[in-house]
Tab-separated table of C-alpha atoms and ligand atoms in Angstrom:
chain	number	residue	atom	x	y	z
J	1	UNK	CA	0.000	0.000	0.000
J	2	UNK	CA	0.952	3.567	-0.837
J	3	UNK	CA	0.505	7.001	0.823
J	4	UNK	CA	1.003	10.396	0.110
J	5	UNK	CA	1.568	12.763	2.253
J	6	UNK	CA	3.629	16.184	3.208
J	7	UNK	CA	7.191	16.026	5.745
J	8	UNK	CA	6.206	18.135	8.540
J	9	UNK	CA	9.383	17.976	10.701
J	10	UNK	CA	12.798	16.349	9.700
J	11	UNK	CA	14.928	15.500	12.773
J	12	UNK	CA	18.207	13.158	12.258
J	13	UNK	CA	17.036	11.254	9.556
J	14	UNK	CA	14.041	10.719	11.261
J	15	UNK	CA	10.513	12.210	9.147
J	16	UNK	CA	7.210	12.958	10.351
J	17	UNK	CA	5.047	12.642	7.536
J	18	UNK	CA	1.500	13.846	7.300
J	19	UNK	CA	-0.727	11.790	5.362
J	20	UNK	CA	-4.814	10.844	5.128
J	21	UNK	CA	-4.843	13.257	8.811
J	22	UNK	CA	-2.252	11.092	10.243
J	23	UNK	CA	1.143	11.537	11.263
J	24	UNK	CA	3.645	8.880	10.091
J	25	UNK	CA	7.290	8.344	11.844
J	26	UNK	CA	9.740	7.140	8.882
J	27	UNK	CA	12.949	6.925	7.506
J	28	UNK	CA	13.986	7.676	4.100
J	29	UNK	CA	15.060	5.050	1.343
J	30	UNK	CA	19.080	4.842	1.091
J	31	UNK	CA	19.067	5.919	-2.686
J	32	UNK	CA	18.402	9.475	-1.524
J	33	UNK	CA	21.452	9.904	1.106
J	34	UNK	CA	23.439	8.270	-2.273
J	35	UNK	CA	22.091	10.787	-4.465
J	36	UNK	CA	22.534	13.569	-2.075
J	37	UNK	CA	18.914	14.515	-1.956
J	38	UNK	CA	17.621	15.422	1.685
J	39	UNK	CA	14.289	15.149	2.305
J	40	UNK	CA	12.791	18.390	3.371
J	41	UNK	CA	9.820	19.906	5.055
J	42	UNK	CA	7.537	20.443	2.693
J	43	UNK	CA	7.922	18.175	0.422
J	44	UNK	CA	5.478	16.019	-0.542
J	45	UNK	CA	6.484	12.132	-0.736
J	46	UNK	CA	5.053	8.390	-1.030
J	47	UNK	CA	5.581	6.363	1.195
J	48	UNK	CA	5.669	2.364	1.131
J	49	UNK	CA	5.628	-0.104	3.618
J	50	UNK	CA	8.886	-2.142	4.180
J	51	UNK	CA	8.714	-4.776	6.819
J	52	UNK	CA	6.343	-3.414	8.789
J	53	UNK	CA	7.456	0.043	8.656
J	54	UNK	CA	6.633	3.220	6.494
J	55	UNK	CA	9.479	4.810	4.198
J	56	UNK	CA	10.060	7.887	2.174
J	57	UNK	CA	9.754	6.215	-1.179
J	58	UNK	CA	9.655	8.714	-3.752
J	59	UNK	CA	9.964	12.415	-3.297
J	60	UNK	CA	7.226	14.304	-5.927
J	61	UNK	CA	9.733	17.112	-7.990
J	62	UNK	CA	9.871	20.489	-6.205
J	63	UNK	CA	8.592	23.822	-7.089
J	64	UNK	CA	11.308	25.306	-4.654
J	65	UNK	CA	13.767	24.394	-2.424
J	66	UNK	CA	15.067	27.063	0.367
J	67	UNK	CA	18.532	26.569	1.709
J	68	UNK	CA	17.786	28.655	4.585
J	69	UNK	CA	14.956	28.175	6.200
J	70	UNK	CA	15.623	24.758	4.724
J	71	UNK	CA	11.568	24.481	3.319
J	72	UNK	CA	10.350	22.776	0.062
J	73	UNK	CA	7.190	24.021	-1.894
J	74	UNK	CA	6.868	27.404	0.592
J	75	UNK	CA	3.524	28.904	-0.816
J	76	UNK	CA	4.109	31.680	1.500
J	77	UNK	CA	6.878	33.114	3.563
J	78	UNK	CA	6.378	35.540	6.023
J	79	UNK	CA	9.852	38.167	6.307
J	80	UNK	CA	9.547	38.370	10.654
J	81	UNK	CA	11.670	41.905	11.581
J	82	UNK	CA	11.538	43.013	14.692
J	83	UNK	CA	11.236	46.625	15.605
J	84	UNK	CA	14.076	46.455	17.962
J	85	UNK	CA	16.052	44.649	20.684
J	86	UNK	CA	17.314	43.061	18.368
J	87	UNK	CA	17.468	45.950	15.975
J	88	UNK	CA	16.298	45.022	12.596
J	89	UNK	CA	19.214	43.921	10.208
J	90	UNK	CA	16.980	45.331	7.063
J	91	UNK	CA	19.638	43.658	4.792
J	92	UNK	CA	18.821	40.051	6.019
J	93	UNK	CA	15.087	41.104	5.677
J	94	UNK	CA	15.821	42.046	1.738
J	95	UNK	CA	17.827	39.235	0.821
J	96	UNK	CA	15.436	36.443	2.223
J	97	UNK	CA	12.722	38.342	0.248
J	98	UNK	CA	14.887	38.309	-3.108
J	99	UNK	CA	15.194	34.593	-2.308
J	100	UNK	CA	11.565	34.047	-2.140
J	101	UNK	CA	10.826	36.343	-5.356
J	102	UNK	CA	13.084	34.642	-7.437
J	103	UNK	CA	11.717	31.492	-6.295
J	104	UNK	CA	8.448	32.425	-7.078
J	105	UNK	CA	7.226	32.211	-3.213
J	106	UNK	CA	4.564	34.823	-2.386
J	107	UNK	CA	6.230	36.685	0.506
J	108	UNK	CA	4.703	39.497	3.831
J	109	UNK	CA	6.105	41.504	6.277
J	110	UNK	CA	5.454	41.170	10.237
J	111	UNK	CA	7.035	43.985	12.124
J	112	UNK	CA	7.052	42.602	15.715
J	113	UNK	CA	7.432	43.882	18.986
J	114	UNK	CA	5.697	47.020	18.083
J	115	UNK	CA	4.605	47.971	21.247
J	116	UNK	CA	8.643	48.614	21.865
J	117	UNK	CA	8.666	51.521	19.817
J	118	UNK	CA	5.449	52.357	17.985
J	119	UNK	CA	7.028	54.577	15.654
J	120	UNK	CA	10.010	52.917	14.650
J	121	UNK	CA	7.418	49.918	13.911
J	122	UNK	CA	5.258	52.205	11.465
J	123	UNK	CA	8.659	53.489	10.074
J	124	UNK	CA	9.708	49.761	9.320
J	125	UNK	CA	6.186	48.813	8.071
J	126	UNK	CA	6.163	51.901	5.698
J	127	UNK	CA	8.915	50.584	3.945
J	128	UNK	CA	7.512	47.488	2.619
J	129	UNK	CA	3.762	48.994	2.452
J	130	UNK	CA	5.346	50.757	-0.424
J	131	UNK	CA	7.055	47.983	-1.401
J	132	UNK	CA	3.539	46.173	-2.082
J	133	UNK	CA	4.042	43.916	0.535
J	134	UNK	CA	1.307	43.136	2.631
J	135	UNK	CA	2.765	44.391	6.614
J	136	UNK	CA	1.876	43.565	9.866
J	137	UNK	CA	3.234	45.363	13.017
J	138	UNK	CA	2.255	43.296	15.891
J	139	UNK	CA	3.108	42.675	19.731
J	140	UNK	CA	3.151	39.147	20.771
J	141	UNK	CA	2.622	41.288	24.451
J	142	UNK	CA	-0.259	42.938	24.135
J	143	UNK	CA	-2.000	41.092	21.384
J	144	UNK	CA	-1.999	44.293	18.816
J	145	UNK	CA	-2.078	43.937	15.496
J	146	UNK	CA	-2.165	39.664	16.277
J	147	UNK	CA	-6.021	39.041	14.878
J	148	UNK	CA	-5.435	40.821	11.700
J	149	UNK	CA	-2.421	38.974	10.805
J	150	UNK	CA	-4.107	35.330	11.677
J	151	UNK	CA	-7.282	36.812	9.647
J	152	UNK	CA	-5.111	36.589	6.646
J	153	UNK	CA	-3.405	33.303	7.439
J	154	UNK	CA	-6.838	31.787	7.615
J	155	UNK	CA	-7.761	33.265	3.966
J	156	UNK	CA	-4.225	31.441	2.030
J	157	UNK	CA	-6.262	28.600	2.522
J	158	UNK	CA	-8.888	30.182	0.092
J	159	UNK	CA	-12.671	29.027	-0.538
J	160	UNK	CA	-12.184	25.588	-1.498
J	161	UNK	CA	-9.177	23.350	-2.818
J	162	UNK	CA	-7.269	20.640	-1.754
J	163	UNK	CA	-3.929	19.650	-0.744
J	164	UNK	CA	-2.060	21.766	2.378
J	165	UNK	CA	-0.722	25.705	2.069
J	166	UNK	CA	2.751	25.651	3.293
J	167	UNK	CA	3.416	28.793	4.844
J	168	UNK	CA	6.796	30.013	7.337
J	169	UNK	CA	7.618	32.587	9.723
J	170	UNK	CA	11.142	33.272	9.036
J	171	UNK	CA	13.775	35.876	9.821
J	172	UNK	CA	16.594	36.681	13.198
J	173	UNK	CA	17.075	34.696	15.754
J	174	UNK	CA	15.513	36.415	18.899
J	175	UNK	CA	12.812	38.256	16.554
J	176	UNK	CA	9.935	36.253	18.175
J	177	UNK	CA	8.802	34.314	15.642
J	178	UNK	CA	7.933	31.608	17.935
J	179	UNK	CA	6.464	34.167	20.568
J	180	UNK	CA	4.438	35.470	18.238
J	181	UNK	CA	3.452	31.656	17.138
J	182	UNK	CA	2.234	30.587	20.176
J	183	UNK	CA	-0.129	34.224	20.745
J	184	UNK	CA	-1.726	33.406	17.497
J	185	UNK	CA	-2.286	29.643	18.330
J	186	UNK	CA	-1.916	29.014	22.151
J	187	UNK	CA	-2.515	25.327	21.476
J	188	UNK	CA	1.200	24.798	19.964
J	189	UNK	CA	3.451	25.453	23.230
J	190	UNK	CA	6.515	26.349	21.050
J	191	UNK	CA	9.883	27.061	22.735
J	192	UNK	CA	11.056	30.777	23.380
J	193	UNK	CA	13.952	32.675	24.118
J	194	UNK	CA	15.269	35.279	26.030
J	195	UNK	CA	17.752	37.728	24.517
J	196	UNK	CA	21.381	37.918	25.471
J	197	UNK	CA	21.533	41.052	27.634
J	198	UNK	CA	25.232	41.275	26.864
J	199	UNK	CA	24.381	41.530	23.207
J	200	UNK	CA	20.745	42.142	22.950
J	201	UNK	CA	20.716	39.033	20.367
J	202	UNK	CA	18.532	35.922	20.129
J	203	UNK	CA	20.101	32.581	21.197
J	204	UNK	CA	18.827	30.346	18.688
J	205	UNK	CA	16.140	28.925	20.827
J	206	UNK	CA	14.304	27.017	17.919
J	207	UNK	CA	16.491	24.338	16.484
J	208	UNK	CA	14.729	22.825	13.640
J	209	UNK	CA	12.107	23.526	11.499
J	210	UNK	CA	8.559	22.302	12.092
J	211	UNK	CA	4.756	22.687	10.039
J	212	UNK	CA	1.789	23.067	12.632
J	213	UNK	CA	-1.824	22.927	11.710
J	214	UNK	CA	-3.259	26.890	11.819
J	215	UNK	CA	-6.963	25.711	12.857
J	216	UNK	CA	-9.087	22.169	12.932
J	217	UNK	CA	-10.384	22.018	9.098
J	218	UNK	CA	-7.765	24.348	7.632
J	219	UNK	CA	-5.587	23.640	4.457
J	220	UNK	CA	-2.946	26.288	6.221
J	221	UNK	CA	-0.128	25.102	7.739
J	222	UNK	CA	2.810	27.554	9.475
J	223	UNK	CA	6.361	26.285	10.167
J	224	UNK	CA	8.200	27.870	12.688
J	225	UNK	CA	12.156	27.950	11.914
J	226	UNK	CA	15.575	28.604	13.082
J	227	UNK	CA	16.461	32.189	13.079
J	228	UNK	CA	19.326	33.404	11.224
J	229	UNK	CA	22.326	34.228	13.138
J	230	UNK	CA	24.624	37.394	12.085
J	231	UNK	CA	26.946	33.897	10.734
J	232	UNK	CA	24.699	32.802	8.256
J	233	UNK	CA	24.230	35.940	6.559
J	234	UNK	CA	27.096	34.875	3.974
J	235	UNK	CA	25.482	32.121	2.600
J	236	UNK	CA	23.344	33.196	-0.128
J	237	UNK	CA	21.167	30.811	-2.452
J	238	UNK	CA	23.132	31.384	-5.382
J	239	UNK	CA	21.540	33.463	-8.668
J	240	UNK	CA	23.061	35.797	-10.603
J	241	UNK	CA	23.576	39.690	-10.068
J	242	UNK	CA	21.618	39.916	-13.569
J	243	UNK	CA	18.721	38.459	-11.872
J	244	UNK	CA	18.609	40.826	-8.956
J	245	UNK	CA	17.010	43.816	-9.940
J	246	UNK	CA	13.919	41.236	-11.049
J	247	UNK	CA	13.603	40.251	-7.233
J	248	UNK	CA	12.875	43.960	-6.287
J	249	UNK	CA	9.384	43.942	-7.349
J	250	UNK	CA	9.071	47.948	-6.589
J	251	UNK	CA	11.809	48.559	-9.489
J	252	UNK	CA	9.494	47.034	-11.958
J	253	UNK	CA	7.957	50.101	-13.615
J	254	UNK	CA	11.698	51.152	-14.456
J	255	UNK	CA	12.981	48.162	-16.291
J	256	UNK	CA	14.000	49.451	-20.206
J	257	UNK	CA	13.710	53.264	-18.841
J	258	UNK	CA	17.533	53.470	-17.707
J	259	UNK	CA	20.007	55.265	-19.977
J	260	UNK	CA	22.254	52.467	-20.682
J	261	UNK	CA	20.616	49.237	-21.545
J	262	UNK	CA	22.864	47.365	-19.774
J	263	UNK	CA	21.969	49.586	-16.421
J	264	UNK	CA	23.052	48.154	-12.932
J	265	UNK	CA	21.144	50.495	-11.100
J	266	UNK	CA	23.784	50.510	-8.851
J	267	UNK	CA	25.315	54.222	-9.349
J	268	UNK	CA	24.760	55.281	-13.430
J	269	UNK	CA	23.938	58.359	-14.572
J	270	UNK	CA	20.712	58.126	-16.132
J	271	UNK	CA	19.467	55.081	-13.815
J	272	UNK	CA	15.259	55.542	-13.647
J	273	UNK	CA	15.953	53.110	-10.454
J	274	UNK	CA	18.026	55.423	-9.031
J	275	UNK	CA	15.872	58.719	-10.356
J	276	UNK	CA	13.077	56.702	-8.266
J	277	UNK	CA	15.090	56.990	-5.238
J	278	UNK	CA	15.405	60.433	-5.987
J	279	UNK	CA	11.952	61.264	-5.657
J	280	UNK	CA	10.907	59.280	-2.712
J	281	UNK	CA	9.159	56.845	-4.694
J	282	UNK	CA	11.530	53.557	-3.919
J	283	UNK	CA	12.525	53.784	-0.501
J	284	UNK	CA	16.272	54.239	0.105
J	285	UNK	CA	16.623	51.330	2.412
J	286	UNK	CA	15.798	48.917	0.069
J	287	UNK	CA	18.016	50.653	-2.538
J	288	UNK	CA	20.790	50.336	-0.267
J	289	UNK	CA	20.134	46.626	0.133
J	290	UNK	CA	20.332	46.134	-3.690
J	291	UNK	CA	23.500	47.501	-3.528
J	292	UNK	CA	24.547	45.643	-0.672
J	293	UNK	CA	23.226	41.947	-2.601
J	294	UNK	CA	24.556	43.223	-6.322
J	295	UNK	CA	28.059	43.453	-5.042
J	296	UNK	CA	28.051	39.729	-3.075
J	297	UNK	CA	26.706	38.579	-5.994
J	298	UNK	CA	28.918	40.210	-8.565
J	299	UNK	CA	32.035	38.602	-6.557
J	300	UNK	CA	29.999	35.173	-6.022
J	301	UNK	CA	31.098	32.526	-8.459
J	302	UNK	CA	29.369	29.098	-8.796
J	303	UNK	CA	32.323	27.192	-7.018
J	304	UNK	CA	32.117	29.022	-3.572
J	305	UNK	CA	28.427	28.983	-3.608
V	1	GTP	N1	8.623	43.161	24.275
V	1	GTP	C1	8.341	42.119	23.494
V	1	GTP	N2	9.155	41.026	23.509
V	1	GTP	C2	8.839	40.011	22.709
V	1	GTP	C3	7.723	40.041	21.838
V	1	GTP	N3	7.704	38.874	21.144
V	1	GTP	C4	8.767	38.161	21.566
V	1	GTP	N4	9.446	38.831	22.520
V	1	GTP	C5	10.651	38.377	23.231
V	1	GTP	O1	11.732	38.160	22.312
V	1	GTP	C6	12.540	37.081	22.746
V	1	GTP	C7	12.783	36.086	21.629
V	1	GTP	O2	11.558	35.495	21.278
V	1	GTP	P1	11.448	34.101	20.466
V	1	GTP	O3	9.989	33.934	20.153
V	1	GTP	O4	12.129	33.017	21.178
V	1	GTP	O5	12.262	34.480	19.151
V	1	GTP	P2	12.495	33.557	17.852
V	1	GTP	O6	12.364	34.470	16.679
V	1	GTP	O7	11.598	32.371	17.869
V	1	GTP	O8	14.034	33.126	18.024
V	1	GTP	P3	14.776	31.786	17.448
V	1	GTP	O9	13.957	30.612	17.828
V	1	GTP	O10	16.113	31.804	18.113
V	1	GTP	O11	14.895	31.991	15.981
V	1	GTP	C8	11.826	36.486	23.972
V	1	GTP	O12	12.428	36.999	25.136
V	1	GTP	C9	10.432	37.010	23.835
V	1	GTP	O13	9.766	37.127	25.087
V	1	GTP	C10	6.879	41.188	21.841
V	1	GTP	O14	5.889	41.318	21.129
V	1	GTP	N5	7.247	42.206	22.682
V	2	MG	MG1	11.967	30.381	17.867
V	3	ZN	ZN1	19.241	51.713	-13.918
């Protein structure tokens, strides 16, 4: 007999797979480990029965694979910043949205801790509101801002369809993603931090990453994952500098306007990117972050990926 089903947690070789409503402990075949293919959360597998017990048979081809979070098939990732303590490393923020746009993954913005510094929040939020993402500033303390953002968690899962929404709260460690987890679904118990008061950071409190059930009856699932540490920050899913300015979606109206065809919006005379800038319409930060990812990725070649 064979089952499909989705991985909802990967822990040393050891899968929990979600099929028919029921959760499945099982190892993967060998031929993966040989072929250097790691199962992932999120992907959805068969699974056959070999002497009695369940294992990852077949893994169904990817629509996208994330290094970091390590997530297959992400329908939507959700960019957690925090307002402060730790202060928001907006360059982090941009790069794991580039990731997800040139994946394809539909990507929002949740500004936490907001009751920290109200205005610094609605500063932060502003950025991406203009952006086009959709932002939520929220406090995981006093509940503000929490019921619209689980409003429109609830509607991913649409009218009708089948098959589960894989959705993740990613972003630093220490930004409460799993504080902010737990407020919106008290049922899941998850694991929190404190900061280091030496250096205000998070400690890595969540180790791996894990898909929970939103609500009884919904298609939406949320994985909570490891934050990133200031360490990580080098490792970049590798695509090309040409491909960057496609993964800004706010410098779309300027594509073909710049002076030079072959335009880096980086510093030309001329650049409509830049002339955008200018004017207030594309907000600085993010232009600085293009910068930032254009010149690791002009010096990134394919071997030191
Ligand atoms: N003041 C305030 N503190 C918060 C809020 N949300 C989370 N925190 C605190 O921030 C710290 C880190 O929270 P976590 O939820 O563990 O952060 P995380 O993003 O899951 O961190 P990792 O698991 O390491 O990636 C804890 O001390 C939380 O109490 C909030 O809304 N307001
Ligand atoms: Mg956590
Ligand atoms: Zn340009």
């Amino acid at each position: 007999m064979v089952l499909s089903g989705v991985i909802i947690k990967g822990v040393g070789g050891l899968y929990t797979v979600l099929a028919d409503g029921e959760c499945y402990e099982c190892r993967a075949r060998g031929v993966f480990r040989r072929e250097h293919i790691s199962p992932t959360v999120g992907d959805r597998v068969k699974l056959a029965l070999e002497a009695d017990a369940y294992v990852i048979d077949e893994i169904e081809e990817r629509r996208s694979l994330l290094i970091r979070p390590p997530m297959a098939n992400l329908d939507t990732l959700f960019a957690i910043v925090p307002t402060c303590r730790p202060a928001p490393d907006l360059l982090s923020v941009d790069k794991l949205l580039c990731i997800a746009e040139h994946a394809d993954i539909s990507a929002a913005v949740i500004i936490t801790k907001r009751e920290l510094d109200e205005d610094a929040a609605e500063r932060a939020a502003d950025i991406y509101r203009r952006v086009g993402y959709s932002v939520f500033p929220v406090s995981a303390e006093t509940g503000d801002g929490v019921d619209a953002l689980s409003r429109y968690i609830d509607s991913l899962g649409g009218e009708d369809g089948d098959g589960i929404i894989v959705t993740a709260f990613a972003g630093a460690s220490g930004a409460g993603k799993s504080t902010l987890l737990n407020r919106i679904y008290p049922d899941l118990h998850l694991g929190t931090g404190a900061l280091s008061r030496k250096i205000s950071r998070g400690k890595q409190t969540t180790r791996h990453v894990e898909l929970y059930p939103t609500a009884a009856g919904s298609r939406v699932y949320v994985a909570d994952t490891p934050g990133f540490s200031l360490l990580d920050f080098e490792r970049f899913d590798f695509f090309s500098c040409e491909a960057l300015p496609f993964t800004f979606p706010e410098f779309e109206p300027y594509h073909g306007k710049c002076r030079y065809t072959k335009c880096t919006h980086v510093c030309e005379d001329g650049c409509a990117v830049i002339k955008a800038v200018n004017e207030g319409i594309i907000p600085r930060e993010r232009h600085n972050s293009y910068r930032a990812l254009y010149a690791i990725l002009k010096d990134k070649r394919p071997w030191n990926k």
